[in-house]
């Protein structure tokens, strides 16, 4: 079984993130920033920067963590194995293909066809079964024990957090005057890495679906606890709970969690497509949903950026 013991916030450091960034840079894109006016979306005029990590290789930010794992750990002959709602599996499949390793990806039945097609397209062995991410994770752990394949956890692993933290480094380089960054949360690998990079120097706000309030519930309880795993973004933002490794980072450096409704997320997807021609999956649009719905209300003059973190869907779906 994968070793995912609790880590304090000092383990995932700016120094480690900065050291990893040059190693993975040849394999990941520096994704663009687009400035939009919320008036174009029917809201009061306000400038917002969209960091378009949805344009990353494999269709999401997860390529960063995948390459950090494969370049920083010894990969056995049996290759690598991952459990995923779809995006992590696509990223691991892509990284394995580029680096010449075998990959086996376990996904639950809730994973959408667009993500399954991505994974198959990268030549990975795809196994579909179980109702939710937790079922896929259990199956992947059993596979690793039987074959010796290297497990790559989607969020509760140092290399994954450090790799996602390189996105924080990149955002700071793009937007040095940033006040607030809105980040969608599922298992917390993305916001954990980003928050570790900024380390309180920029306000980080978590955005979660009402049907999968993993970090919200953890903040209430003072520790990771089981939460519902439902809703439109269940394939990417609905593990049972946030990772043990990210939670001390979130407690220290994430200001709060805001919940958005499924209808808000769908509206954000439609608005991004209609007004900017950006394709965002539900999890990728969740952070923008907080701005569009007014659930996050910026102060006058506040420099706000929204992370659009995944695009593995079809605009016909919304």
mmCIF file of C-alpha atoms in Angstrom:
data_model
loop_
_atom_site.group_PDB
_atom_site.id
_atom_site.type_symbol
_atom_site.label_atom_id
_atom_site.label_comp_id
_atom_site.label_asym_id
_atom_site.label_seq_id
_atom_site.Cartn_x
_atom_site.Cartn_y
_atom_site.Cartn_z
ATOM 1 C CA UNK A 1 0.000 0.000 0.000
ATOM 2 C CA UNK A 2 1.171 3.531 -0.763
ATOM 3 C CA UNK A 3 2.854 5.322 2.109
ATOM 4 C CA UNK A 4 0.844 8.510 2.638
ATOM 5 C CA UNK A 5 1.715 9.295 6.207
ATOM 6 C CA UNK A 6 0.815 12.675 7.649
ATOM 7 C CA UNK A 7 3.203 15.467 6.710
ATOM 8 C CA UNK A 8 3.481 18.861 8.324
ATOM 9 C CA UNK A 9 3.412 22.007 6.256
ATOM 10 C CA UNK A 10 7.213 22.334 6.479
ATOM 11 C CA UNK A 11 7.733 19.276 4.254
ATOM 12 C CA UNK A 12 6.269 20.821 1.096
ATOM 13 C CA UNK A 13 8.442 23.925 0.812
ATOM 14 C CA UNK A 14 9.049 26.735 -1.626
ATOM 15 C CA UNK A 15 12.638 25.510 -1.936
ATOM 16 C CA UNK A 16 11.576 22.024 -2.997
ATOM 17 C CA UNK A 17 9.011 23.412 -5.438
ATOM 18 C CA UNK A 18 11.594 25.761 -6.961
ATOM 19 C CA UNK A 19 14.078 22.889 -7.309
ATOM 20 C CA UNK A 20 11.559 20.672 -9.117
ATOM 21 C CA UNK A 21 10.344 23.334 -11.555
ATOM 22 C CA UNK A 22 13.402 23.258 -13.893
ATOM 23 C CA UNK A 23 13.298 19.458 -13.945
ATOM 24 C CA UNK A 24 9.723 19.261 -15.215
ATOM 25 C CA UNK A 25 9.835 22.443 -17.320
ATOM 26 C CA UNK A 26 10.774 20.627 -20.569
ATOM 27 C CA UNK A 27 7.621 18.526 -20.218
ATOM 28 C CA UNK A 28 4.942 21.028 -19.151
ATOM 29 C CA UNK A 29 3.516 24.153 -20.738
ATOM 30 C CA UNK A 30 3.709 27.637 -19.283
ATOM 31 C CA UNK A 31 -0.001 28.233 -19.661
ATOM 32 C CA UNK A 32 -1.403 31.668 -20.522
ATOM 33 C CA UNK A 33 -3.278 34.249 -18.471
ATOM 34 C CA UNK A 34 -6.343 35.993 -19.910
ATOM 35 C CA UNK A 35 -7.730 39.166 -18.371
ATOM 36 C CA UNK A 36 -11.509 39.467 -18.558
ATOM 37 C CA UNK A 37 -14.048 42.030 -17.376
ATOM 38 C CA UNK A 38 -16.874 40.541 -15.335
ATOM 39 C CA UNK A 39 -19.192 42.972 -17.137
ATOM 40 C CA UNK A 40 -18.866 40.680 -20.151
ATOM 41 C CA UNK A 41 -20.514 37.970 -18.038
ATOM 42 C CA UNK A 42 -23.420 40.096 -16.817
ATOM 43 C CA UNK A 43 -21.803 41.090 -13.515
ATOM 44 C CA UNK A 44 -20.619 44.520 -12.328
ATOM 45 C CA UNK A 45 -17.466 45.606 -14.125
ATOM 46 C CA UNK A 46 -14.383 44.146 -12.454
ATOM 47 C CA UNK A 47 -11.111 42.859 -13.952
ATOM 48 C CA UNK A 48 -10.247 39.213 -13.289
ATOM 49 C CA UNK A 49 -7.268 37.234 -14.507
ATOM 50 C CA UNK A 50 -7.946 33.682 -15.667
ATOM 51 C CA UNK A 51 -4.975 31.347 -15.412
ATOM 52 C CA UNK A 52 -5.704 28.849 -18.180
ATOM 53 C CA UNK A 53 -4.142 25.675 -16.842
ATOM 54 C CA UNK A 54 -6.925 23.924 -18.738
ATOM 55 C CA UNK A 55 -4.547 24.252 -21.710
ATOM 56 C CA UNK A 56 -1.887 22.114 -20.013
ATOM 57 C CA UNK A 57 -0.771 18.781 -21.527
ATOM 58 C CA UNK A 58 -3.362 16.060 -20.833
ATOM 59 C CA UNK A 59 -6.015 18.743 -20.270
ATOM 60 C CA UNK A 60 -5.322 19.674 -16.653
ATOM 61 C CA UNK A 61 -2.774 20.840 -14.087
ATOM 62 C CA UNK A 62 -2.116 17.237 -13.060
ATOM 63 C CA UNK A 63 0.647 16.789 -15.619
ATOM 64 C CA UNK A 64 2.891 18.721 -13.213
ATOM 65 C CA UNK A 65 2.523 16.225 -10.395
ATOM 66 C CA UNK A 66 2.732 13.267 -12.755
ATOM 67 C CA UNK A 67 6.076 14.324 -14.219
ATOM 68 C CA UNK A 68 7.440 15.194 -10.775
ATOM 69 C CA UNK A 69 6.678 11.631 -9.682
ATOM 70 C CA UNK A 70 8.069 9.874 -12.747
ATOM 71 C CA UNK A 71 11.221 11.984 -12.921
ATOM 72 C CA UNK A 72 11.915 11.875 -9.192
ATOM 73 C CA UNK A 73 11.183 8.248 -8.273
ATOM 74 C CA UNK A 74 12.523 4.901 -9.476
ATOM 75 C CA UNK A 75 10.033 3.330 -11.896
ATOM 76 C CA UNK A 76 10.087 -0.501 -11.885
ATOM 77 C CA UNK A 77 9.695 -2.762 -14.900
ATOM 78 C CA UNK A 78 6.025 -3.208 -13.974
ATOM 79 C CA UNK A 79 5.554 0.509 -14.628
ATOM 80 C CA UNK A 80 3.254 2.847 -12.750
ATOM 81 C CA UNK A 81 -0.302 2.603 -11.490
ATOM 82 C CA UNK A 82 -2.747 5.331 -10.534
ATOM 83 C CA UNK A 83 -6.329 5.709 -9.386
ATOM 84 C CA UNK A 84 -8.201 8.645 -10.806
ATOM 85 C CA UNK A 85 -11.502 10.256 -11.590
ATOM 86 C CA UNK A 86 -9.936 10.854 -14.990
ATOM 87 C CA UNK A 87 -7.556 13.819 -15.027
ATOM 88 C CA UNK A 88 -4.824 12.309 -12.858
ATOM 89 C CA UNK A 89 -5.016 9.124 -14.900
ATOM 90 C CA UNK A 90 -4.688 11.059 -18.137
ATOM 91 C CA UNK A 91 -1.712 12.966 -16.748
ATOM 92 C CA UNK A 92 0.059 9.824 -15.517
ATOM 93 C CA UNK A 93 -0.690 8.115 -18.831
ATOM 94 C CA UNK A 94 0.715 11.068 -20.753
ATOM 95 C CA UNK A 95 3.844 11.332 -18.592
ATOM 96 C CA UNK A 96 4.449 7.573 -18.806
ATOM 97 C CA UNK A 97 4.086 7.674 -22.585
ATOM 98 C CA UNK A 98 6.552 10.551 -22.917
ATOM 99 C CA UNK A 99 9.094 8.878 -20.615
ATOM 100 C CA UNK A 100 8.702 5.340 -21.952
ATOM 101 C CA UNK A 101 7.010 3.598 -19.018
ATOM 102 C CA UNK A 102 4.016 1.278 -18.736
ATOM 103 C CA UNK A 103 0.948 2.760 -17.057
ATOM 104 C CA UNK A 104 -2.170 1.132 -15.620
ATOM 105 C CA UNK A 105 -5.005 3.464 -14.665
ATOM 106 C CA UNK A 106 -8.020 2.583 -12.507
ATOM 107 C CA UNK A 107 -11.059 4.842 -12.807
ATOM 108 C CA UNK A 108 -14.619 4.666 -11.384
ATOM 109 C CA UNK A 109 -17.712 4.310 -13.517
ATOM 110 C CA UNK A 110 -18.523 8.001 -12.953
ATOM 111 C CA UNK A 111 -15.547 9.077 -15.105
ATOM 112 C CA UNK A 112 -16.777 10.790 -18.291
ATOM 113 C CA UNK A 113 -16.016 9.466 -21.780
ATOM 114 C CA UNK A 114 -13.782 12.432 -22.676
ATOM 115 C CA UNK A 115 -11.381 11.505 -19.887
ATOM 116 C CA UNK A 116 -11.409 7.802 -20.711
ATOM 117 C CA UNK A 117 -10.586 8.612 -24.329
ATOM 118 C CA UNK A 118 -7.643 10.734 -23.177
ATOM 119 C CA UNK A 119 -6.243 7.911 -21.073
ATOM 120 C CA UNK A 120 -6.615 5.306 -23.819
ATOM 121 C CA UNK A 121 -5.084 7.699 -26.328
ATOM 122 C CA UNK A 122 -1.869 7.805 -24.303
ATOM 123 C CA UNK A 123 -1.522 4.026 -24.491
ATOM 124 C CA UNK A 124 -2.271 3.282 -20.845
ATOM 125 C CA UNK A 125 -4.044 0.150 -19.683
ATOM 126 C CA UNK A 126 -7.449 1.369 -18.495
ATOM 127 C CA UNK A 127 -9.546 -0.438 -15.883
ATOM 128 C CA UNK A 128 -13.054 0.926 -15.225
ATOM 129 C CA UNK A 129 -14.963 -0.219 -12.133
ATOM 130 C CA UNK A 130 -16.505 0.829 -8.859
ATOM 131 C CA UNK A 131 -18.863 3.674 -8.132
ATOM 132 C CA UNK A 132 -16.425 6.329 -6.890
ATOM 133 C CA UNK A 133 -12.755 7.283 -6.657
ATOM 134 C CA UNK A 134 -12.290 5.345 -3.403
ATOM 135 C CA UNK A 135 -13.158 2.108 -5.224
ATOM 136 C CA UNK A 136 -10.618 2.810 -7.954
ATOM 137 C CA UNK A 137 -7.986 3.628 -5.333
ATOM 138 C CA UNK A 138 -8.530 0.318 -3.526
ATOM 139 C CA UNK A 139 -8.246 -1.593 -6.808
ATOM 140 C CA UNK A 140 -5.050 0.259 -7.742
ATOM 141 C CA UNK A 141 -3.492 -0.531 -4.355
ATOM 142 C CA UNK A 142 -4.272 -4.213 -4.833
ATOM 143 C CA UNK A 143 -2.743 -4.114 -8.324
ATOM 144 C CA UNK A 144 0.426 -2.470 -7.020
ATOM 145 C CA UNK A 145 0.792 -5.096 -4.291
ATOM 146 C CA UNK A 146 0.436 -7.940 -6.793
ATOM 147 C CA UNK A 147 2.635 -6.551 -9.590
ATOM 148 C CA UNK A 148 5.162 -4.243 -7.944
ATOM 149 C CA UNK A 149 4.012 -1.271 -10.036
ATOM 150 C CA UNK A 150 4.828 2.158 -8.611
ATOM 151 C CA UNK A 151 1.774 3.893 -7.186
ATOM 152 C CA UNK A 152 1.293 7.571 -8.014
ATOM 153 C CA UNK A 153 -1.320 9.085 -5.732
ATOM 154 C CA UNK A 154 -3.521 11.831 -7.119
ATOM 155 C CA UNK A 155 -3.117 14.189 -4.151
ATOM 156 C CA UNK A 156 -1.774 12.623 -0.947
ATOM 157 C CA UNK A 157 1.894 12.328 -1.893
ATOM 158 C CA UNK A 158 4.832 14.696 -1.538
ATOM 159 C CA UNK A 159 5.908 14.552 -5.177
ATOM 160 C CA UNK A 160 2.363 15.261 -6.336
ATOM 161 C CA UNK A 161 1.976 18.271 -4.042
ATOM 162 C CA UNK A 162 5.383 19.650 -4.982
ATOM 163 C CA UNK A 163 4.649 19.246 -8.681
ATOM 164 C CA UNK A 164 1.321 21.059 -8.399
ATOM 165 C CA UNK A 165 3.140 23.742 -6.408
ATOM 166 C CA UNK A 166 5.054 24.703 -9.554
ATOM 167 C CA UNK A 167 1.788 26.186 -10.782
ATOM 168 C CA UNK A 168 1.908 28.597 -7.853
ATOM 169 C CA UNK A 169 5.439 29.574 -8.859
ATOM 170 C CA UNK A 170 4.250 30.175 -12.414
ATOM 171 C CA UNK A 171 1.223 32.207 -11.339
ATOM 172 C CA UNK A 172 3.402 34.454 -9.181
ATOM 173 C CA UNK A 173 5.717 35.029 -12.141
ATOM 174 C CA UNK A 174 2.716 35.874 -14.357
ATOM 175 C CA UNK A 175 0.884 38.020 -11.780
ATOM 176 C CA UNK A 176 3.337 39.477 -9.246
ATOM 177 C CA UNK A 177 0.772 42.007 -7.919
ATOM 178 C CA UNK A 178 -1.881 39.367 -7.219
ATOM 179 C CA UNK A 179 -3.965 39.757 -4.054
ATOM 180 C CA UNK A 180 -6.293 36.732 -4.214
ATOM 181 C CA UNK A 181 -6.332 33.410 -6.037
ATOM 182 C CA UNK A 182 -9.449 31.227 -6.269
ATOM 183 C CA UNK A 183 -8.665 27.494 -6.549
ATOM 184 C CA UNK A 184 -11.022 24.526 -6.900
ATOM 185 C CA UNK A 185 -10.568 21.685 -4.396
ATOM 186 C CA UNK A 186 -11.113 17.947 -4.572
ATOM 187 C CA UNK A 187 -8.463 15.950 -2.755
ATOM 188 C CA UNK A 188 -6.443 19.097 -2.226
ATOM 189 C CA UNK A 189 -3.228 18.338 -4.077
ATOM 190 C CA UNK A 190 -3.542 21.450 -6.233
ATOM 191 C CA UNK A 191 -4.435 23.963 -3.541
ATOM 192 C CA UNK A 192 -1.971 22.332 -1.128
ATOM 193 C CA UNK A 193 0.947 22.772 -3.509
ATOM 194 C CA UNK A 194 -0.059 26.296 -4.512
ATOM 195 C CA UNK A 195 -0.643 27.395 -0.906
ATOM 196 C CA UNK A 196 2.754 25.984 0.090
ATOM 197 C CA UNK A 197 4.367 28.093 -2.624
ATOM 198 C CA UNK A 198 2.655 31.353 -1.659
ATOM 199 C CA UNK A 199 2.960 30.564 2.077
ATOM 200 C CA UNK A 200 0.583 33.336 3.130
ATOM 201 C CA UNK A 201 1.951 36.038 0.835
ATOM 202 C CA UNK A 202 -1.194 35.888 -1.326
ATOM 203 C CA UNK A 203 -4.764 35.163 -0.213
ATOM 204 C CA UNK A 204 -5.786 31.652 -1.302
ATOM 205 C CA UNK A 205 -9.509 30.844 -1.311
ATOM 206 C CA UNK A 206 -10.802 27.314 -1.831
ATOM 207 C CA UNK A 207 -13.874 26.707 -3.992
ATOM 208 C CA UNK A 208 -15.799 23.448 -3.662
ATOM 209 C CA UNK A 209 -19.074 21.996 -4.933
ATOM 210 C CA UNK A 210 -21.854 21.800 -2.358
ATOM 211 C CA UNK A 211 -22.100 18.089 -3.108
ATOM 212 C CA UNK A 212 -18.448 17.405 -2.271
ATOM 213 C CA UNK A 213 -17.329 19.754 0.533
ATOM 214 C CA UNK A 214 -14.149 17.887 1.476
ATOM 215 C CA UNK A 215 -12.008 20.814 2.679
ATOM 216 C CA UNK A 216 -15.008 22.705 4.055
ATOM 217 C CA UNK A 217 -15.849 19.733 6.288
ATOM 218 C CA UNK A 218 -12.200 19.303 7.255
ATOM 219 C CA UNK A 219 -11.972 22.939 8.358
ATOM 220 C CA UNK A 220 -15.103 22.434 10.479
ATOM 221 C CA UNK A 221 -13.710 19.295 12.097
ATOM 222 C CA UNK A 222 -10.111 20.446 12.418
ATOM 223 C CA UNK A 223 -8.901 17.393 10.473
ATOM 224 C CA UNK A 224 -9.684 15.503 7.260
ATOM 225 C CA UNK A 225 -13.029 13.726 7.585
ATOM 226 C CA UNK A 226 -15.329 11.885 5.201
ATOM 227 C CA UNK A 227 -17.629 14.148 3.198
ATOM 228 C CA UNK A 228 -20.339 13.551 0.581
ATOM 229 C CA UNK A 229 -18.999 12.715 -2.869
ATOM 230 C CA UNK A 230 -21.784 13.793 -5.160
ATOM 231 C CA UNK A 231 -22.647 16.406 -7.751
ATOM 232 C CA UNK A 232 -21.750 17.430 -11.252
ATOM 233 C CA UNK A 233 -18.001 17.575 -10.549
ATOM 234 C CA UNK A 234 -17.857 14.206 -8.773
ATOM 235 C CA UNK A 235 -15.363 12.804 -11.285
ATOM 236 C CA UNK A 236 -12.717 15.393 -10.336
ATOM 237 C CA UNK A 237 -13.723 17.086 -7.077
ATOM 238 C CA UNK A 238 -15.215 14.307 -4.978
ATOM 239 C CA UNK A 239 -12.854 11.993 -3.130
ATOM 240 C CA UNK A 240 -14.046 10.902 0.315
ATOM 241 C CA UNK A 241 -11.786 13.407 2.068
ATOM 242 C CA UNK A 242 -8.882 15.771 1.516
ATOM 243 C CA UNK A 243 -5.360 14.449 1.845
ATOM 244 C CA UNK A 244 -3.602 14.230 5.193
ATOM 245 C CA UNK A 245 -0.506 15.871 3.708
ATOM 246 C CA UNK A 246 -2.244 18.947 2.383
ATOM 247 C CA UNK A 247 -4.410 19.694 5.398
ATOM 248 C CA UNK A 248 -1.754 21.357 7.618
ATOM 249 C CA UNK A 249 -0.849 23.532 4.627
ATOM 250 C CA UNK A 250 -4.488 24.477 4.101
ATOM 251 C CA UNK A 251 -4.957 25.240 7.796
ATOM 252 C CA UNK A 252 -1.962 27.575 7.679
ATOM 253 C CA UNK A 253 -2.356 29.243 4.295
ATOM 254 C CA UNK A 254 -5.893 28.841 2.858
ATOM 255 C CA UNK A 255 -8.168 31.621 4.071
ATOM 256 C CA UNK A 256 -11.467 29.759 3.784
ATOM 257 C CA UNK A 257 -13.598 27.463 1.626
ATOM 258 C CA UNK A 258 -16.596 28.674 -0.373
ATOM 259 C CA UNK A 259 -19.243 26.246 -1.622
ATOM 260 C CA UNK A 260 -20.894 26.609 -5.026
ATOM 261 C CA UNK A 261 -23.987 24.869 -6.365
ATOM 262 C CA UNK A 262 -24.036 22.578 -9.384
ATOM 263 C CA UNK A 263 -26.158 25.157 -11.207
ATOM 264 C CA UNK A 264 -23.450 27.770 -10.534
ATOM 265 C CA UNK A 265 -20.821 25.466 -12.030
ATOM 266 C CA UNK A 266 -22.875 24.768 -15.159
ATOM 267 C CA UNK A 267 -23.517 28.498 -15.574
ATOM 268 C CA UNK A 268 -19.771 29.125 -15.293
ATOM 269 C CA UNK A 269 -19.020 26.488 -17.921
ATOM 270 C CA UNK A 270 -21.557 28.024 -20.297
ATOM 271 C CA UNK A 271 -20.329 31.566 -19.664
ATOM 272 C CA UNK A 272 -16.681 30.676 -20.233
ATOM 273 C CA UNK A 273 -17.587 28.991 -23.504
ATOM 274 C CA UNK A 274 -20.036 31.633 -24.706
ATOM 275 C CA UNK A 275 -17.918 34.685 -23.841
ATOM 276 C CA UNK A 276 -14.328 33.469 -24.232
ATOM 277 C CA UNK A 277 -14.522 30.112 -26.051
ATOM 278 C CA UNK A 278 -12.758 28.461 -23.121
ATOM 279 C CA UNK A 279 -13.784 24.835 -22.585
ATOM 280 C CA UNK A 280 -13.812 23.963 -18.899
ATOM 281 C CA UNK A 281 -15.005 20.754 -17.279
ATOM 282 C CA UNK A 282 -17.133 21.126 -14.122
ATOM 283 C CA UNK A 283 -14.140 20.923 -11.776
ATOM 284 C CA UNK A 284 -12.213 23.313 -14.002
ATOM 285 C CA UNK A 285 -15.007 25.896 -13.918
ATOM 286 C CA UNK A 286 -15.783 25.669 -10.198
ATOM 287 C CA UNK A 287 -13.494 28.527 -9.145
ATOM 288 C CA UNK A 288 -14.970 30.836 -11.780
ATOM 289 C CA UNK A 289 -18.436 29.824 -10.576
ATOM 290 C CA UNK A 290 -17.681 31.557 -7.280
ATOM 291 C CA UNK A 291 -17.023 34.842 -9.099
ATOM 292 C CA UNK A 292 -19.904 34.527 -11.536
ATOM 293 C CA UNK A 293 -22.453 33.655 -8.836
ATOM 294 C CA UNK A 294 -21.252 36.375 -6.492
ATOM 295 C CA UNK A 295 -20.369 33.884 -3.770
ATOM 296 C CA UNK A 296 -16.935 35.459 -3.797
ATOM 297 C CA UNK A 297 -17.266 39.251 -3.650
ATOM 298 C CA UNK A 298 -13.943 41.036 -4.219
ATOM 299 C CA UNK A 299 -13.112 44.335 -2.607
ATOM 300 C CA UNK A 300 -12.664 47.496 -4.662
ATOM 301 C CA UNK A 301 -9.243 47.419 -6.280
ATOM 302 C CA UNK A 302 -8.530 43.814 -5.303
ATOM 303 C CA UNK A 303 -6.390 41.908 -7.817
ATOM 304 C CA UNK A 304 -8.161 38.590 -8.273
ATOM 305 C CA UNK A 305 -7.140 35.582 -10.336
ATOM 306 C CA UNK A 306 -9.192 32.471 -11.008
ATOM 307 C CA UNK A 307 -7.579 29.145 -11.822
ATOM 308 C CA UNK A 308 -9.334 27.341 -14.676
ATOM 309 C CA UNK A 309 -7.733 23.994 -14.064
ATOM 310 C CA UNK A 310 -9.249 21.373 -16.390
ATOM 311 C CA UNK A 311 -10.781 21.027 -19.854
ATOM 312 C CA UNK A 312 -11.516 17.340 -20.317
ATOM 313 C CA UNK A 313 -15.106 17.604 -21.467
ATOM 314 C CA UNK A 314 -17.142 18.412 -24.525
ATOM 315 C CA UNK A 315 -18.938 21.796 -24.743
ATOM 316 C CA UNK A 316 -21.980 19.956 -26.068
ATOM 317 C CA UNK A 317 -22.389 18.608 -22.525
ATOM 318 C CA UNK A 318 -23.304 22.022 -21.162
#
